[in-house]
Short mmCIF file of N, CA, C and O in Angstrom, two decimals:
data_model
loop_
_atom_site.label_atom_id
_atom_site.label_comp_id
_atom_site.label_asym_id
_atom_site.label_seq_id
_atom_site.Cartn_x
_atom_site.Cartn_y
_atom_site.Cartn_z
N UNK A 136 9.48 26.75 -24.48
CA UNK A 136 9.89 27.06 -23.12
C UNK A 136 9.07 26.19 -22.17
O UNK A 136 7.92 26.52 -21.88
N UNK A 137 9.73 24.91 -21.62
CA UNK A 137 9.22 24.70 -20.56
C UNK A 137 9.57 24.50 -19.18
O UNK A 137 10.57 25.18 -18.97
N UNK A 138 9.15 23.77 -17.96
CA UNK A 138 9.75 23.58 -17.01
C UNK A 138 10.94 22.70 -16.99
O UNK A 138 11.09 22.29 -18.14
N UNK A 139 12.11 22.11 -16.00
CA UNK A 139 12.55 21.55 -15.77
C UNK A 139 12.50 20.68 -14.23
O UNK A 139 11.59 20.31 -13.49
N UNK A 140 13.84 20.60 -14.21
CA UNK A 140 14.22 20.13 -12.50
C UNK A 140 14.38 21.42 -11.54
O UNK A 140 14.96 22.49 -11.71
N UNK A 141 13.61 20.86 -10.42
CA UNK A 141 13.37 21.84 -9.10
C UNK A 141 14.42 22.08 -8.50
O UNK A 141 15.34 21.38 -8.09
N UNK A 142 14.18 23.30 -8.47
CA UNK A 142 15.94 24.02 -8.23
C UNK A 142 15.57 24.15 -6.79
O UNK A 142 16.66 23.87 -6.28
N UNK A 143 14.87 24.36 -5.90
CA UNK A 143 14.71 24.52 -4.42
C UNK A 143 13.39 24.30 -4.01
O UNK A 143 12.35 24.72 -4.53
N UNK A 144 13.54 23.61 -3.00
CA UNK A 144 12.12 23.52 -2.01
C UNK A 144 12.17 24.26 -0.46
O UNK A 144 13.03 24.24 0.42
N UNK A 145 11.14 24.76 -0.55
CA UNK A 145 11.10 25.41 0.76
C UNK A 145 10.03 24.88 1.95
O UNK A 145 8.81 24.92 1.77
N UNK A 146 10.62 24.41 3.11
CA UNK A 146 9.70 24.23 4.15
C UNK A 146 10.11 24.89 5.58
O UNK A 146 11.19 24.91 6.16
N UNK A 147 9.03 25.34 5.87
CA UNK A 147 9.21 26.02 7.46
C UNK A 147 9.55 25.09 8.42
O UNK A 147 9.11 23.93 8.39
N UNK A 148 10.38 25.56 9.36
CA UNK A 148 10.51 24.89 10.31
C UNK A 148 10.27 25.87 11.80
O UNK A 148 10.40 27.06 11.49
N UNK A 149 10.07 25.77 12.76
CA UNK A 149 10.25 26.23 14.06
C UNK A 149 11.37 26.86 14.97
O UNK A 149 11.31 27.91 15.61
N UNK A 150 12.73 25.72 14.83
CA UNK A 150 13.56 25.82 15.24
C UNK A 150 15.20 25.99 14.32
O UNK A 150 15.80 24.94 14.54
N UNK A 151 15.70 26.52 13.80
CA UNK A 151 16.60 26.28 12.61
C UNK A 151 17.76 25.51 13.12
O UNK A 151 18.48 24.78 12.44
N UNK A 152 17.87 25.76 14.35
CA UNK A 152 18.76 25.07 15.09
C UNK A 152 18.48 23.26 15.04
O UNK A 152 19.32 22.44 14.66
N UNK A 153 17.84 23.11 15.27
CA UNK A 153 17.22 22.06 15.26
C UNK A 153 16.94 21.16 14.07
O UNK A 153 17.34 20.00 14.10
N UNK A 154 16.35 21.61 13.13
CA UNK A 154 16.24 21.39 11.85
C UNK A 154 17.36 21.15 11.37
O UNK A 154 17.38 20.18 10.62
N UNK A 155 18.46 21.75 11.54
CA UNK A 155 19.99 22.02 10.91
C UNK A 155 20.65 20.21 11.38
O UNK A 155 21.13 19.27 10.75
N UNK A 156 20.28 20.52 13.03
CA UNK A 156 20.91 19.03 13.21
C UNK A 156 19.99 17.97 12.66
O UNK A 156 20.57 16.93 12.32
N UNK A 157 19.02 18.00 12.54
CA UNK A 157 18.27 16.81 12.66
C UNK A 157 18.55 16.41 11.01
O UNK A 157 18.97 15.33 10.61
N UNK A 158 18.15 17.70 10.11
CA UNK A 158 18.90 16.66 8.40
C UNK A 158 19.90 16.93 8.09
O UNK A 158 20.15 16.44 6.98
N UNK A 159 21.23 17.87 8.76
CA UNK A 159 22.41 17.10 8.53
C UNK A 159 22.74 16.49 9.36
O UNK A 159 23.19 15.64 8.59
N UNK A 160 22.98 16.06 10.38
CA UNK A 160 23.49 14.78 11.32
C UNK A 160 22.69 13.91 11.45
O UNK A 160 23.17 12.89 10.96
N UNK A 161 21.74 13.73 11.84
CA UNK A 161 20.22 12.40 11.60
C UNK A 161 20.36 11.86 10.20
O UNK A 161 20.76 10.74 9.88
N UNK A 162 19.91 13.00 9.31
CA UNK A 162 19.54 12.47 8.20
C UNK A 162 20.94 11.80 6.92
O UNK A 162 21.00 10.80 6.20
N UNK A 163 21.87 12.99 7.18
CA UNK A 163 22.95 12.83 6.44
C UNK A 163 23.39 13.72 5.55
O UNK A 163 24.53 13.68 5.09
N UNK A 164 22.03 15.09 5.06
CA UNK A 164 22.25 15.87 3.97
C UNK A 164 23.18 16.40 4.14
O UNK A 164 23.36 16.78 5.30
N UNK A 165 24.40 16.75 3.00
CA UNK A 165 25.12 17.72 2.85
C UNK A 165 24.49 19.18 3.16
O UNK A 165 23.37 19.47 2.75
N UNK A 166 25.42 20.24 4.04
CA UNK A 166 24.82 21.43 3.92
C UNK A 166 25.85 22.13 3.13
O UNK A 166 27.02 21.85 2.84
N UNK A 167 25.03 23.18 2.86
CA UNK A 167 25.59 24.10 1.92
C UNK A 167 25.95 25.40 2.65
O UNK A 167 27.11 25.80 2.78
N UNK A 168 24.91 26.00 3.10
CA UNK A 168 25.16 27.46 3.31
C UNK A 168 24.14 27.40 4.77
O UNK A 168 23.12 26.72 4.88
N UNK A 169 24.67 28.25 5.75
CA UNK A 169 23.35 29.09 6.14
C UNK A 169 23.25 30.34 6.90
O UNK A 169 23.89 30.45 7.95
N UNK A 170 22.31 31.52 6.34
CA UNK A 170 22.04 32.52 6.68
C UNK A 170 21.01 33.07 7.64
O UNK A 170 19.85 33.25 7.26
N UNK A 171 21.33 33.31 8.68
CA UNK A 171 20.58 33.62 9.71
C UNK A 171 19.82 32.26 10.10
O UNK A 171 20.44 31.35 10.67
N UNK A 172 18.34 32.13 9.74
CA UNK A 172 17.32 31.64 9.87
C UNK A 172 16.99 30.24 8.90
O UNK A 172 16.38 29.19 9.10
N UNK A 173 17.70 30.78 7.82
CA UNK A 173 17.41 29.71 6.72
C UNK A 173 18.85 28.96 6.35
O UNK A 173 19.98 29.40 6.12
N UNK A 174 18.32 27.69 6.39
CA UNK A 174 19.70 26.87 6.09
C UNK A 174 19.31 25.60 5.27
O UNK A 174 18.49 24.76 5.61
N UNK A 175 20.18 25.63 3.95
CA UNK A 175 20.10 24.99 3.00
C UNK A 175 21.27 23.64 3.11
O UNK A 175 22.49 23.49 3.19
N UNK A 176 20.49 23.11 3.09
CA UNK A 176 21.17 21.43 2.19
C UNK A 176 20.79 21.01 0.96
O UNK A 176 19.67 21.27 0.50
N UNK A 177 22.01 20.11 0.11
CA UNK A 177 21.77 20.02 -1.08
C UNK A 177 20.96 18.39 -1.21
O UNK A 177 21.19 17.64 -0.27
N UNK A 178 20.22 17.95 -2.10
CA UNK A 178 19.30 16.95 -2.21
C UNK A 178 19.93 16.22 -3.76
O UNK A 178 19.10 16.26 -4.67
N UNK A 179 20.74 15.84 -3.97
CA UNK A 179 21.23 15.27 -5.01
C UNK A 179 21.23 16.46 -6.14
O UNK A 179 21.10 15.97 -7.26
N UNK A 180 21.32 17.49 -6.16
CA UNK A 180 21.25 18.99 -6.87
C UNK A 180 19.89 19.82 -6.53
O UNK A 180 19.83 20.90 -7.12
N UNK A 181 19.12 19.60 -5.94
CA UNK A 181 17.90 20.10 -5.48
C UNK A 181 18.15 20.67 -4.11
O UNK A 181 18.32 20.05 -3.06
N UNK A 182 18.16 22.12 -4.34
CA UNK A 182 18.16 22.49 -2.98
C UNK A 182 17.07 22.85 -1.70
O UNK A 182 16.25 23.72 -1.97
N UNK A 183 16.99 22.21 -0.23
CA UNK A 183 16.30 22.42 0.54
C UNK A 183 16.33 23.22 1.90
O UNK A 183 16.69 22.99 3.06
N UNK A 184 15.82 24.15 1.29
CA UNK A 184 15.95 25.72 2.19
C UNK A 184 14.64 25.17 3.42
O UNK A 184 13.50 24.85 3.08
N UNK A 185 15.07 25.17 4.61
CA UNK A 185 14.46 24.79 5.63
C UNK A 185 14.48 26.48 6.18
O UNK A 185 15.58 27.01 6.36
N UNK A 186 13.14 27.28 6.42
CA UNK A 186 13.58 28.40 6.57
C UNK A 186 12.47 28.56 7.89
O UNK A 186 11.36 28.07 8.06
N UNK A 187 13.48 29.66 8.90
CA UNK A 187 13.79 29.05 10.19
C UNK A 187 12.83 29.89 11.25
O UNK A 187 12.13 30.56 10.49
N UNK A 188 12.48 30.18 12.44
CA UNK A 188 11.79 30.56 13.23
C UNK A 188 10.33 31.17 13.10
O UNK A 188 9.92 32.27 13.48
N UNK A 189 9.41 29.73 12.22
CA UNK A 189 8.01 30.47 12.12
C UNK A 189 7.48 30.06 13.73
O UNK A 189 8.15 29.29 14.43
N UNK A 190 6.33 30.62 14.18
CA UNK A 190 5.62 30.18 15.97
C UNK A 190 4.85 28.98 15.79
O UNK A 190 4.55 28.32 16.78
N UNK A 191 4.37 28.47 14.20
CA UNK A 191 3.39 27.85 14.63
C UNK A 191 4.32 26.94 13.25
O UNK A 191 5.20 27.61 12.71
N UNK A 192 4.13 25.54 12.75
CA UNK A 192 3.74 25.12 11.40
C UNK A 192 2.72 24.07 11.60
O UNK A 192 2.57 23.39 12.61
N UNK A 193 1.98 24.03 10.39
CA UNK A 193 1.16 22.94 10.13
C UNK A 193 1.17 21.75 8.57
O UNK A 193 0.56 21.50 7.53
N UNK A 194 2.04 21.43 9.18
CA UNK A 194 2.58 20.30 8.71
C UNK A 194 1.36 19.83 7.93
O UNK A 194 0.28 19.37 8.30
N UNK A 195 1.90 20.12 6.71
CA UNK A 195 0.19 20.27 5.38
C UNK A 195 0.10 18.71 5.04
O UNK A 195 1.03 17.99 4.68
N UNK A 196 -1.01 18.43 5.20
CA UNK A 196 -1.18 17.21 4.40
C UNK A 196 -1.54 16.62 3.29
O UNK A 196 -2.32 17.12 2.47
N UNK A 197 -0.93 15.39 3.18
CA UNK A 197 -0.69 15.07 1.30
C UNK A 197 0.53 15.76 1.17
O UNK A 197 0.76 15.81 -0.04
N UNK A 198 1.19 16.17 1.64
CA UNK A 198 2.66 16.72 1.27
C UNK A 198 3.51 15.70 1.96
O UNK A 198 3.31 15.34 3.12
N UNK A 199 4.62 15.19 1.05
CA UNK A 199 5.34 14.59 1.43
C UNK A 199 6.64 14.58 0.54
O UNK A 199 6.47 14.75 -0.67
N UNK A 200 8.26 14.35 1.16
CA UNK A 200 9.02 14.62 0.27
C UNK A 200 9.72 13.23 -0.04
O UNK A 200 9.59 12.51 0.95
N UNK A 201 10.09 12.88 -0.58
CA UNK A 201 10.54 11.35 -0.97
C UNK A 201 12.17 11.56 -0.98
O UNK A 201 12.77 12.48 -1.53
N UNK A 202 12.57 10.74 -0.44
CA UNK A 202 14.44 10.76 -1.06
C UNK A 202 14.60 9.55 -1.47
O UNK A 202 13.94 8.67 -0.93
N UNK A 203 15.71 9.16 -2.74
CA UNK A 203 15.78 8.20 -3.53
C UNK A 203 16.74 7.47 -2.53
O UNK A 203 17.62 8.15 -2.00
N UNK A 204 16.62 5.94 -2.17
CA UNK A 204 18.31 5.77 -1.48
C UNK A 204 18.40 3.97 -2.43
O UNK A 204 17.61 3.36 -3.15
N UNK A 205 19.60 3.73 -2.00
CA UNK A 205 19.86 2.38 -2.36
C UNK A 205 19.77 1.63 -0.79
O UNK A 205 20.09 2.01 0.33
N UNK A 206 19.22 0.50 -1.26
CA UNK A 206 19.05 -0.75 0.19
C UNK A 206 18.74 0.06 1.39
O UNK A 206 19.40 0.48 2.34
N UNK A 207 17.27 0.16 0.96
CA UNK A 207 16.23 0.96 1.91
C UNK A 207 16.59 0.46 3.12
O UNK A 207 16.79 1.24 4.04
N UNK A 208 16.75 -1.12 3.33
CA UNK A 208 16.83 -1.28 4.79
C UNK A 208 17.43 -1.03 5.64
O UNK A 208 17.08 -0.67 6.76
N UNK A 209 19.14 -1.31 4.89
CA UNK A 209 20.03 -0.43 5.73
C UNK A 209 19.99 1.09 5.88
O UNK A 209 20.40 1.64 6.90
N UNK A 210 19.47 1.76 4.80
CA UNK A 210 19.95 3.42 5.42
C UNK A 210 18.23 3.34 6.42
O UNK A 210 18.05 4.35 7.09
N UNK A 211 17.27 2.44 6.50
CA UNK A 211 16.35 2.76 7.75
C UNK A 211 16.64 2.86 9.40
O UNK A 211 16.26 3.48 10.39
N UNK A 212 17.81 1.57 8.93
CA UNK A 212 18.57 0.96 10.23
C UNK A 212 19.38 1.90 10.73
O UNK A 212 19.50 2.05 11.94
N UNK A 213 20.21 2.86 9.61
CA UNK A 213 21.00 3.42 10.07
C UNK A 213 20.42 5.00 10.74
O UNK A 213 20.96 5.67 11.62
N UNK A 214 19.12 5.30 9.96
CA UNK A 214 18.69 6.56 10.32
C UNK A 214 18.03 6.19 11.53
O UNK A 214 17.99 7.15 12.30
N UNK A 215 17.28 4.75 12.16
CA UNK A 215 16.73 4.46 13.41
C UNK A 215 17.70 4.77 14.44
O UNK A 215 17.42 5.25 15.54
N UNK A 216 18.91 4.46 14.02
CA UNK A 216 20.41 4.32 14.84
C UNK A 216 20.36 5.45 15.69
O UNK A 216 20.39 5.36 16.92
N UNK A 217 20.27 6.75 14.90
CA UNK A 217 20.70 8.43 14.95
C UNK A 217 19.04 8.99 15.47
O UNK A 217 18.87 10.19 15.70
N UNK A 218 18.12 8.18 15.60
CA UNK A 218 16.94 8.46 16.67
C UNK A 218 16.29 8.94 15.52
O UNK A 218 16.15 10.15 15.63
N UNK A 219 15.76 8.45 14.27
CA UNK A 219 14.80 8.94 13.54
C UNK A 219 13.83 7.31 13.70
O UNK A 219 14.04 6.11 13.52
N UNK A 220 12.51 8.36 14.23
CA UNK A 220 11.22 7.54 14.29
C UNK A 220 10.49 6.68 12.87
O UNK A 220 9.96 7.40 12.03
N UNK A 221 10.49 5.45 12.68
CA UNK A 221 9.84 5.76 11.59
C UNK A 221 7.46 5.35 12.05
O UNK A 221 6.79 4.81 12.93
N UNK A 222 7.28 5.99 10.90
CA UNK A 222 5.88 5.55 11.20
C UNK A 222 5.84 3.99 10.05
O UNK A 222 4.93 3.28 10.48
N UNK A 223 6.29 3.51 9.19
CA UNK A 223 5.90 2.62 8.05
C UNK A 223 7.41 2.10 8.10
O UNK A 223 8.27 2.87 7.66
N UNK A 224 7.73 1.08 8.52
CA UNK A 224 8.84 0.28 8.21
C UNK A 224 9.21 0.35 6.65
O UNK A 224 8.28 0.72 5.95
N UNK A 225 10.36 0.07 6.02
CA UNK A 225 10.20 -0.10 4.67
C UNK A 225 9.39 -1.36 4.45
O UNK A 225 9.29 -2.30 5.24
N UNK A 226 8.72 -1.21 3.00
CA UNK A 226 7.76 -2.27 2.69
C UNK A 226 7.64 -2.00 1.42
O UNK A 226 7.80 -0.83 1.07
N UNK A 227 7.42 -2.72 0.71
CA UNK A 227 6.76 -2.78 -1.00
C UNK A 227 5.44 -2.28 -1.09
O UNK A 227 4.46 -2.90 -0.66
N UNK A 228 5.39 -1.06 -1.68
CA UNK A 228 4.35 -0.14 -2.02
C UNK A 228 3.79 -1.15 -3.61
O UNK A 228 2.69 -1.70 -3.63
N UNK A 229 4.46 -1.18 -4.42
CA UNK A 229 3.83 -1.28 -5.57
C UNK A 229 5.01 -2.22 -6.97
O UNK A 229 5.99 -1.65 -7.46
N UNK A 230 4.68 -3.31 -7.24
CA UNK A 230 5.26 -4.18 -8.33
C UNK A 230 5.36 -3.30 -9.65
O UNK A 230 4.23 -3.03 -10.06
N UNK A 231 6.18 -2.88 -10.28
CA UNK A 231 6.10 -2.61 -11.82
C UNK A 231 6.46 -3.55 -12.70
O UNK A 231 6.53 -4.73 -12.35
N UNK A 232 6.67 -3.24 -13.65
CA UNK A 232 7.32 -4.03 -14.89
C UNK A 232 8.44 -4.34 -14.78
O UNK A 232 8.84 -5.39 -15.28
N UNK A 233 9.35 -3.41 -14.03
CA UNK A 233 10.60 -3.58 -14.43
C UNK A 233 11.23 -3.28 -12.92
O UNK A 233 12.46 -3.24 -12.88
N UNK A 234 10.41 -3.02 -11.48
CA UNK A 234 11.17 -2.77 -10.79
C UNK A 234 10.05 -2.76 -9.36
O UNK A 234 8.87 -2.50 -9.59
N UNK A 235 10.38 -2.98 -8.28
CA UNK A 235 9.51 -3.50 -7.26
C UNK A 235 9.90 -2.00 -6.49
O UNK A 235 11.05 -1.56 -6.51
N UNK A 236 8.56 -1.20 -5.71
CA UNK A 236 8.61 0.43 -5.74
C UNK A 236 8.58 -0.06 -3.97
O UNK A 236 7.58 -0.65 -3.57
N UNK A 237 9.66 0.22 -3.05
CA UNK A 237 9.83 0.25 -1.77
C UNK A 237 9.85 1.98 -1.03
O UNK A 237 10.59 2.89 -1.41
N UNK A 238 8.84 2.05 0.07
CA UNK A 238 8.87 2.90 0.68
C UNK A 238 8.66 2.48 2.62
O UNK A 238 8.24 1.50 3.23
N UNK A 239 9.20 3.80 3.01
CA UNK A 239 9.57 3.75 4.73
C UNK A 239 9.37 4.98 5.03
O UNK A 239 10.08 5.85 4.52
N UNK A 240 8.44 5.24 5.84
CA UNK A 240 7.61 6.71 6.21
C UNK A 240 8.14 7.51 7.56
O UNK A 240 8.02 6.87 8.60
N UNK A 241 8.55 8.50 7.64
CA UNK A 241 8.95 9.53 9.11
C UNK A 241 8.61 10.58 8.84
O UNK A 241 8.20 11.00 7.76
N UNK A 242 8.76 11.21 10.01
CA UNK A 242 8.51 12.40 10.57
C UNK A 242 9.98 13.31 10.92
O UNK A 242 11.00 12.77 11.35
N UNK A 243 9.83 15.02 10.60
CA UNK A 243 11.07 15.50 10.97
C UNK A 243 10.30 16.60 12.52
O UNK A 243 9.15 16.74 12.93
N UNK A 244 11.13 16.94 12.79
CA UNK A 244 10.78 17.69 14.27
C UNK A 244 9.71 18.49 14.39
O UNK A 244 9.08 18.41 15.44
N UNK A 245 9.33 19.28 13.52
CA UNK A 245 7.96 20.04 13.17
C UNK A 245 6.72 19.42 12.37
O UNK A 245 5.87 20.17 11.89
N UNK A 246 6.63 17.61 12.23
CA UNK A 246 5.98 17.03 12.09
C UNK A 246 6.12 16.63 10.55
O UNK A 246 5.46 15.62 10.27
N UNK A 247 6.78 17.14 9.57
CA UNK A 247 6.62 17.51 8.03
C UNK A 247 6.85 16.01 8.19
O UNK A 247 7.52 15.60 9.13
N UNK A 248 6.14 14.91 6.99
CA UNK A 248 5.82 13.83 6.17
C UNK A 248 7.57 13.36 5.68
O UNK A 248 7.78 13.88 4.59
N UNK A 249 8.00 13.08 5.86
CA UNK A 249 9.08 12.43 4.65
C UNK A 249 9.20 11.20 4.45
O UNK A 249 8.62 10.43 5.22
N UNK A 250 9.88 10.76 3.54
CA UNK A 250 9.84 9.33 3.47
C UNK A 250 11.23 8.76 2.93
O UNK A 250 11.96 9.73 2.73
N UNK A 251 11.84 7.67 2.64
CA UNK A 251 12.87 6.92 1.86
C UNK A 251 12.64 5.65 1.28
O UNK A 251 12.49 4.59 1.89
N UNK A 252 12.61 5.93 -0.55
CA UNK A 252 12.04 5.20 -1.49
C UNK A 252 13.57 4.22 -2.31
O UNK A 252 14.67 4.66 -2.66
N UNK A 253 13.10 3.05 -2.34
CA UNK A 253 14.13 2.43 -3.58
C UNK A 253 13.14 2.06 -4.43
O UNK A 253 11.98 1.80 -4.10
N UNK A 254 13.66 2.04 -5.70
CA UNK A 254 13.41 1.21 -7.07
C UNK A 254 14.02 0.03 -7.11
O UNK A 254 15.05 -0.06 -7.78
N UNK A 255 13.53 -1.06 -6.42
CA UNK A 255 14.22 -2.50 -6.50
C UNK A 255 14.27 -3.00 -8.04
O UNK A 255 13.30 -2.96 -8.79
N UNK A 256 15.84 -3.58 -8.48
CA UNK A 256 15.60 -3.90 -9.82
C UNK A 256 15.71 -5.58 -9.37
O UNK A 256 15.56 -6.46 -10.22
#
């Protein structure tokens, strides 16, 4: 018996209203459901329950969530388009063996870390 793939992540947000627009219309996520306060979008089968009216968050650090995309530059361009800030332009983090590791760093409305990563082959 062991673990698998992460069936849900949970992060607080402030405003659910807000949150709701900012990663499905900004960002692009499909939503799924939402109940009262908490509203879920799906993450390539990983679900992200953004759950809704805490007073304060503190946007923990060293936490950060990564999304996989193809041709980092365009979906940067396109998420700059829709008013997402970035802090780290995309850039080459790290050379492998078999694939050049690209990352591009933002912020969502309650400050939380995210980022958008390709695996250049």
């Amino acid at each position: 018996m062991g673990l698998s793939t992460l069936g849900q992540i949970a992060l607080p947000v402030t405003n659910a209203d807000r949150a709701e627009q900012f990663y499905g219309d900004a960002l692009g996520l499909p939503k799924l459901f939402r109940f009262g306060d908490l509203v879920f979008f799906n993450c390539g089968g990983v679900r992200l329950m953004l759950e809704g009216g805490k007073d304060k968050i503190d946007a923990g650090t060293g936490v950060c969530h990564y999304f996989k995309v193809e041709q980092i530059e365009a979906v940067a361009a396109g998420l700059q388009a829709k008013g997402v800030a970035f802090e780290r332009e995309p850039h080459l983090v790290a050379k492998m063996p078999d694939h050049a590791l690209w990352m591009a760093f933002f912020r969502d409305p309650d400050g939380h870390l995210l980022a958008v990563m390709e695996e250049k082959r």
